Tab-separated table of C-alpha atoms in Angstrom:
chain	number	residue	atom	x	y	z
C	15	UNK	CA	193.169	-38.355	28.131
C	16	UNK	CA	189.642	-39.036	29.391
C	17	UNK	CA	189.186	-41.331	32.452
C	18	UNK	CA	188.839	-45.009	31.703
C	19	UNK	CA	185.463	-46.547	32.436
C	20	UNK	CA	184.704	-50.211	33.030
C	21	UNK	CA	181.201	-51.616	33.271
C	22	UNK	CA	180.894	-54.881	35.235
C	23	UNK	CA	177.823	-56.969	34.535
C	24	UNK	CA	176.731	-60.289	35.992
C	25	UNK	CA	175.558	-62.364	33.063
C	26	UNK	CA	172.387	-63.827	34.489
C	27	UNK	CA	168.652	-63.716	34.232
C	28	UNK	CA	166.967	-61.534	36.819
C	29	UNK	CA	165.483	-64.654	38.371
C	30	UNK	CA	166.946	-68.097	38.952
C	31	UNK	CA	164.802	-71.176	39.532
C	32	UNK	CA	166.397	-74.252	41.084
C	33	UNK	CA	164.128	-77.170	40.249
C	34	UNK	CA	166.178	-80.047	41.647
C	35	UNK	CA	167.421	-80.479	45.179
C	36	UNK	CA	171.144	-79.566	45.013
C	37	UNK	CA	172.071	-81.456	48.157
C	38	UNK	CA	174.022	-84.700	48.192
C	39	UNK	CA	172.138	-87.613	49.786
C	40	UNK	CA	173.735	-90.604	51.489
C	41	UNK	CA	171.404	-93.472	52.351
C	42	UNK	CA	171.945	-95.237	55.680
C	43	UNK	CA	170.402	-98.715	56.008
C	44	UNK	CA	170.290	-100.254	59.481
C	45	UNK	CA	170.713	-104.025	59.146
C	46	UNK	CA	169.868	-104.803	62.786
C	47	UNK	CA	166.211	-105.568	63.464
C	48	UNK	CA	164.307	-104.510	66.605
C	49	UNK	CA	166.996	-101.927	67.202
C	50	UNK	CA	165.387	-100.747	70.458
C	51	UNK	CA	163.879	-104.035	71.675
C	52	UNK	CA	166.676	-106.108	73.150
C	53	UNK	CA	164.402	-108.870	74.430
C	54	UNK	CA	162.671	-109.528	71.096
C	55	UNK	CA	163.578	-111.913	68.276
C	56	UNK	CA	165.879	-112.002	66.357
C	57	UNK	CA	168.004	-110.951	69.349
C	58	UNK	CA	169.559	-113.883	71.213
C	59	UNK	CA	170.493	-112.984	74.770
C	60	UNK	CA	171.721	-114.639	77.940
C	61	UNK	CA	171.590	-111.553	80.215
C	62	UNK	CA	168.137	-110.823	81.607
C	63	UNK	CA	166.381	-108.053	79.658
C	64	UNK	CA	164.106	-105.530	81.367
C	65	UNK	CA	162.189	-103.674	78.664
C	66	UNK	CA	161.685	-99.892	78.705
C	67	UNK	CA	163.604	-99.469	81.945
C	68	UNK	CA	164.761	-95.846	81.536
C	69	UNK	CA	164.501	-92.904	79.147
C	70	UNK	CA	166.451	-93.326	75.920
C	71	UNK	CA	168.675	-90.640	74.353
C	72	UNK	CA	165.652	-89.324	72.424
C	73	UNK	CA	163.645	-88.897	75.643
C	74	UNK	CA	161.261	-91.811	75.100
C	75	UNK	CA	160.899	-94.600	77.671
C	76	UNK	CA	162.341	-97.242	75.336
C	77	UNK	CA	165.809	-98.128	76.663
C	78	UNK	CA	166.201	-101.686	77.919
C	79	UNK	CA	168.276	-102.831	80.881
C	80	UNK	CA	170.461	-105.954	80.593
C	81	UNK	CA	171.531	-107.767	83.768
C	82	UNK	CA	174.571	-110.043	83.920
C	83	UNK	CA	174.358	-112.510	86.813
C	84	UNK	CA	177.985	-113.637	86.906
C	85	UNK	CA	177.462	-116.592	84.597
C	86	UNK	CA	180.243	-117.484	82.169
C	87	UNK	CA	180.427	-115.722	78.773
C	88	UNK	CA	177.215	-113.675	78.697
C	89	UNK	CA	176.195	-112.820	75.138
C	90	UNK	CA	173.679	-110.638	73.342
C	91	UNK	CA	173.710	-110.915	69.552
C	92	UNK	CA	171.939	-110.880	66.210
C	93	UNK	CA	172.959	-112.324	62.837
C	94	UNK	CA	172.856	-110.157	59.700
C	95	UNK	CA	173.489	-110.822	56.021
C	96	UNK	CA	176.539	-109.001	54.665
C	97	UNK	CA	178.713	-108.676	51.568
C	98	UNK	CA	182.216	-110.194	51.661
C	99	UNK	CA	185.260	-107.906	51.799
C	100	UNK	CA	183.144	-104.890	52.719
C	101	UNK	CA	183.449	-102.337	55.514
C	102	UNK	CA	180.636	-102.178	58.063
C	103	UNK	CA	180.209	-100.010	61.147
C	104	UNK	CA	178.341	-100.990	64.300
C	105	UNK	CA	177.004	-98.427	66.735
C	106	UNK	CA	174.813	-98.385	69.832
C	107	UNK	CA	173.930	-96.109	72.712
C	108	UNK	CA	175.137	-97.506	76.027
C	109	UNK	CA	174.690	-96.379	79.621
C	110	UNK	CA	176.182	-98.248	82.553
C	111	UNK	CA	174.235	-99.290	85.606
C	112	UNK	CA	176.290	-101.352	88.033
C	113	UNK	CA	178.465	-103.042	85.390
C	114	UNK	CA	182.065	-101.712	85.475
C	115	UNK	CA	183.167	-99.920	82.311
C	116	UNK	CA	185.996	-102.428	81.873
C	117	UNK	CA	183.410	-105.222	81.611
C	118	UNK	CA	181.416	-103.749	78.747
C	119	UNK	CA	182.767	-105.563	75.705
C	120	UNK	CA	181.655	-106.307	72.152
C	121	UNK	CA	182.398	-109.010	69.579
C	122	UNK	CA	181.921	-109.785	65.883
C	123	UNK	CA	181.903	-113.254	64.327
C	124	UNK	CA	182.148	-114.512	60.778
C	125	UNK	CA	179.250	-116.967	60.942
C	126	UNK	CA	179.982	-118.274	57.443
C	127	UNK	CA	183.338	-119.626	58.560
C	128	UNK	CA	182.494	-119.994	62.255
C	129	UNK	CA	185.408	-117.814	63.401
C	130	UNK	CA	185.584	-114.568	65.361
C	131	UNK	CA	186.683	-111.387	63.615
C	132	UNK	CA	187.070	-109.582	66.945
C	133	UNK	CA	186.239	-110.515	70.513
C	134	UNK	CA	186.264	-108.817	73.927
C	135	UNK	CA	186.390	-105.434	72.181
C	136	UNK	CA	186.533	-102.450	74.509
C	137	UNK	CA	184.874	-99.469	72.772
C	138	UNK	CA	187.027	-96.436	72.041
C	139	UNK	CA	184.417	-94.254	73.759
C	140	UNK	CA	184.095	-95.568	77.299
C	141	UNK	CA	180.493	-95.906	78.536
C	142	UNK	CA	179.571	-94.146	81.783
C	143	UNK	CA	176.761	-94.401	84.327
C	144	UNK	CA	175.847	-90.707	84.260
C	145	UNK	CA	174.678	-90.516	80.647
C	146	UNK	CA	174.554	-92.117	77.219
C	147	UNK	CA	177.613	-92.925	75.117
C	148	UNK	CA	177.444	-93.919	71.475
C	149	UNK	CA	179.946	-96.724	71.000
C	150	UNK	CA	181.132	-97.652	67.500
C	151	UNK	CA	183.274	-100.274	65.815
C	152	UNK	CA	184.268	-100.598	62.149
C	153	UNK	CA	185.319	-103.871	60.568
C	154	UNK	CA	185.849	-105.365	57.122
C	155	UNK	CA	184.149	-108.670	56.433
C	156	UNK	CA	186.539	-111.448	55.364
C	157	UNK	CA	186.478	-112.866	51.854
C	158	UNK	CA	183.561	-115.271	51.526
C	159	UNK	CA	181.754	-113.948	54.598
C	160	UNK	CA	178.014	-113.500	53.979
C	161	UNK	CA	176.735	-113.952	57.529
C	162	UNK	CA	177.916	-111.774	60.411
C	163	UNK	CA	177.083	-112.280	64.070
C	164	UNK	CA	176.964	-108.897	65.764
C	165	UNK	CA	177.420	-108.876	69.542
C	166	UNK	CA	176.607	-105.475	71.081
C	167	UNK	CA	177.660	-107.287	74.247
C	168	UNK	CA	179.864	-110.339	74.748
C	169	UNK	CA	182.280	-110.982	77.609
C	170	UNK	CA	184.483	-114.080	77.687
C	171	UNK	CA	184.650	-113.936	81.507
C	172	UNK	CA	181.931	-113.901	84.167
C	173	UNK	CA	180.906	-110.275	84.679
C	174	UNK	CA	178.169	-109.168	87.018
C	175	UNK	CA	176.101	-105.984	86.837
C	176	UNK	CA	173.617	-104.002	84.784
C	177	UNK	CA	173.780	-101.745	81.746
C	178	UNK	CA	171.326	-100.109	79.355
C	179	UNK	CA	171.282	-100.543	75.582
C	180	UNK	CA	169.396	-98.603	72.887
C	181	UNK	CA	169.656	-97.688	69.233
C	182	UNK	CA	171.703	-100.588	67.912
C	183	UNK	CA	172.773	-100.177	64.303
C	184	UNK	CA	174.905	-101.851	61.637
C	185	UNK	CA	175.495	-99.992	58.376
C	186	UNK	CA	177.727	-100.473	55.357
C	187	UNK	CA	180.737	-98.159	55.282
C	188	UNK	CA	183.171	-96.688	57.773
C	189	UNK	CA	180.812	-94.033	59.172
C	190	UNK	CA	178.285	-94.916	61.909
C	191	UNK	CA	175.771	-92.557	60.236
C	192	UNK	CA	172.613	-91.124	61.739
C	193	UNK	CA	170.652	-93.647	63.796
C	194	UNK	CA	167.774	-95.295	61.892
C	195	UNK	CA	165.306	-97.187	64.152
C	196	UNK	CA	164.005	-100.565	62.969
C	197	UNK	CA	161.199	-102.937	63.823
C	198	UNK	CA	160.766	-106.258	62.019
C	199	UNK	CA	162.656	-105.230	58.873
C	200	UNK	CA	165.708	-103.226	57.929
C	201	UNK	CA	165.113	-99.498	57.526
C	202	UNK	CA	166.813	-96.739	55.577
C	203	UNK	CA	167.079	-92.998	55.813
C	204	UNK	CA	168.448	-90.502	53.304
C	205	UNK	CA	170.916	-88.177	54.997
C	206	UNK	CA	171.525	-84.883	53.202
C	207	UNK	CA	175.095	-83.906	53.862
C	208	UNK	CA	176.083	-81.145	51.470
C	209	UNK	CA	174.797	-78.100	49.658
C	210	UNK	CA	176.303	-77.567	46.233
C	211	UNK	CA	174.430	-74.637	44.680
C	212	UNK	CA	175.957	-71.225	45.237
C	213	UNK	CA	175.733	-67.921	43.358
C	214	UNK	CA	178.874	-65.855	42.932
C	215	UNK	CA	178.978	-62.092	42.539
C	216	UNK	CA	181.379	-59.172	42.996
C	217	UNK	CA	181.253	-56.570	45.741
C	218	UNK	CA	183.555	-53.773	46.913
C	219	UNK	CA	184.682	-53.129	43.336
C	220	UNK	CA	187.391	-50.577	42.701
C	221	UNK	CA	188.937	-49.657	39.343
C	222	UNK	CA	192.051	-47.776	38.328
C	223	UNK	CA	193.729	-47.400	34.963
C	224	UNK	CA	195.571	-50.676	35.206
C	225	UNK	CA	193.720	-53.007	37.520
C	226	UNK	CA	190.302	-54.061	38.712
C	227	UNK	CA	189.929	-55.440	42.215
C	228	UNK	CA	186.887	-56.933	43.898
C	229	UNK	CA	185.785	-59.399	46.520
C	230	UNK	CA	184.122	-62.554	45.256
C	231	UNK	CA	181.157	-63.464	47.443
C	232	UNK	CA	179.330	-66.767	47.454
C	233	UNK	CA	175.651	-66.422	48.285
C	234	UNK	CA	174.218	-69.751	49.333
C	235	UNK	CA	170.544	-69.414	48.508
C	236	UNK	CA	170.005	-73.138	49.105
C	237	UNK	CA	169.634	-72.561	52.826
C	238	UNK	CA	166.036	-71.574	52.098
C	239	UNK	CA	163.591	-74.389	52.887
C	240	UNK	CA	163.418	-76.827	49.994
C	241	UNK	CA	161.729	-76.805	47.494
C	242	UNK	CA	160.746	-73.135	47.843
C	243	UNK	CA	164.064	-71.814	46.517
C	244	UNK	CA	163.488	-68.966	44.086
C	245	UNK	CA	166.423	-66.590	44.227
C	246	UNK	CA	165.154	-63.144	43.191
C	247	UNK	CA	166.314	-59.578	43.646
C	248	UNK	CA	163.415	-58.910	46.004
C	249	UNK	CA	164.033	-61.937	48.228
C	250	UNK	CA	167.829	-61.685	48.193
C	251	UNK	CA	168.853	-58.023	48.046
C	252	UNK	CA	172.334	-57.757	46.603
C	253	UNK	CA	172.333	-61.171	44.982
C	254	UNK	CA	171.929	-59.672	41.507
C	255	UNK	CA	173.769	-56.512	40.432
């Protein structure tokens, strides 16, 4: 008998226009105001604040130094409006000066009820003096809680020493998210986290009388700078067969 022949065709136009951004966007809203200005309202602080003392993680001279003098229960906090029974994540960049790592502690208070949710919290990532550490803490607001007091620093003892604080943030959810700087109002940023548009085609095709085998290849044309994504034979050799 004559050899069997099989023609494989990709059912597609010879050009594909993607007119909508295929990425998934997650919006991060920082609820803490003056996120880089520890000595400015609405921050309430008992440690002494020295503004713009050293370079921040982004290289700008915007990181403030806080000095604890040994007084009882030094605190640095801000109050934010929240939704009851909702997860929130705090984060901040911390660098130690002369304050021991064991003395850097955080706290979170349900201001609606006047009770602490957590106090004297040691961050999972221990701050150091030789560089910046992003500390985080996730909590769920109690039922009925609409006002949350966020303490990037609170120690129930009488610590003494210095540390640096920058990039404070409080966002809804269990992920600290990308840092969004704020001034006198909350600020948001759309974070694109996923590409979803791929084009599939067959390569390395072989055929015998009983079976067809091939490798399925996913060509992710969305890596081209948006919105200039026109997938054509000329721009993507091999994309269309």
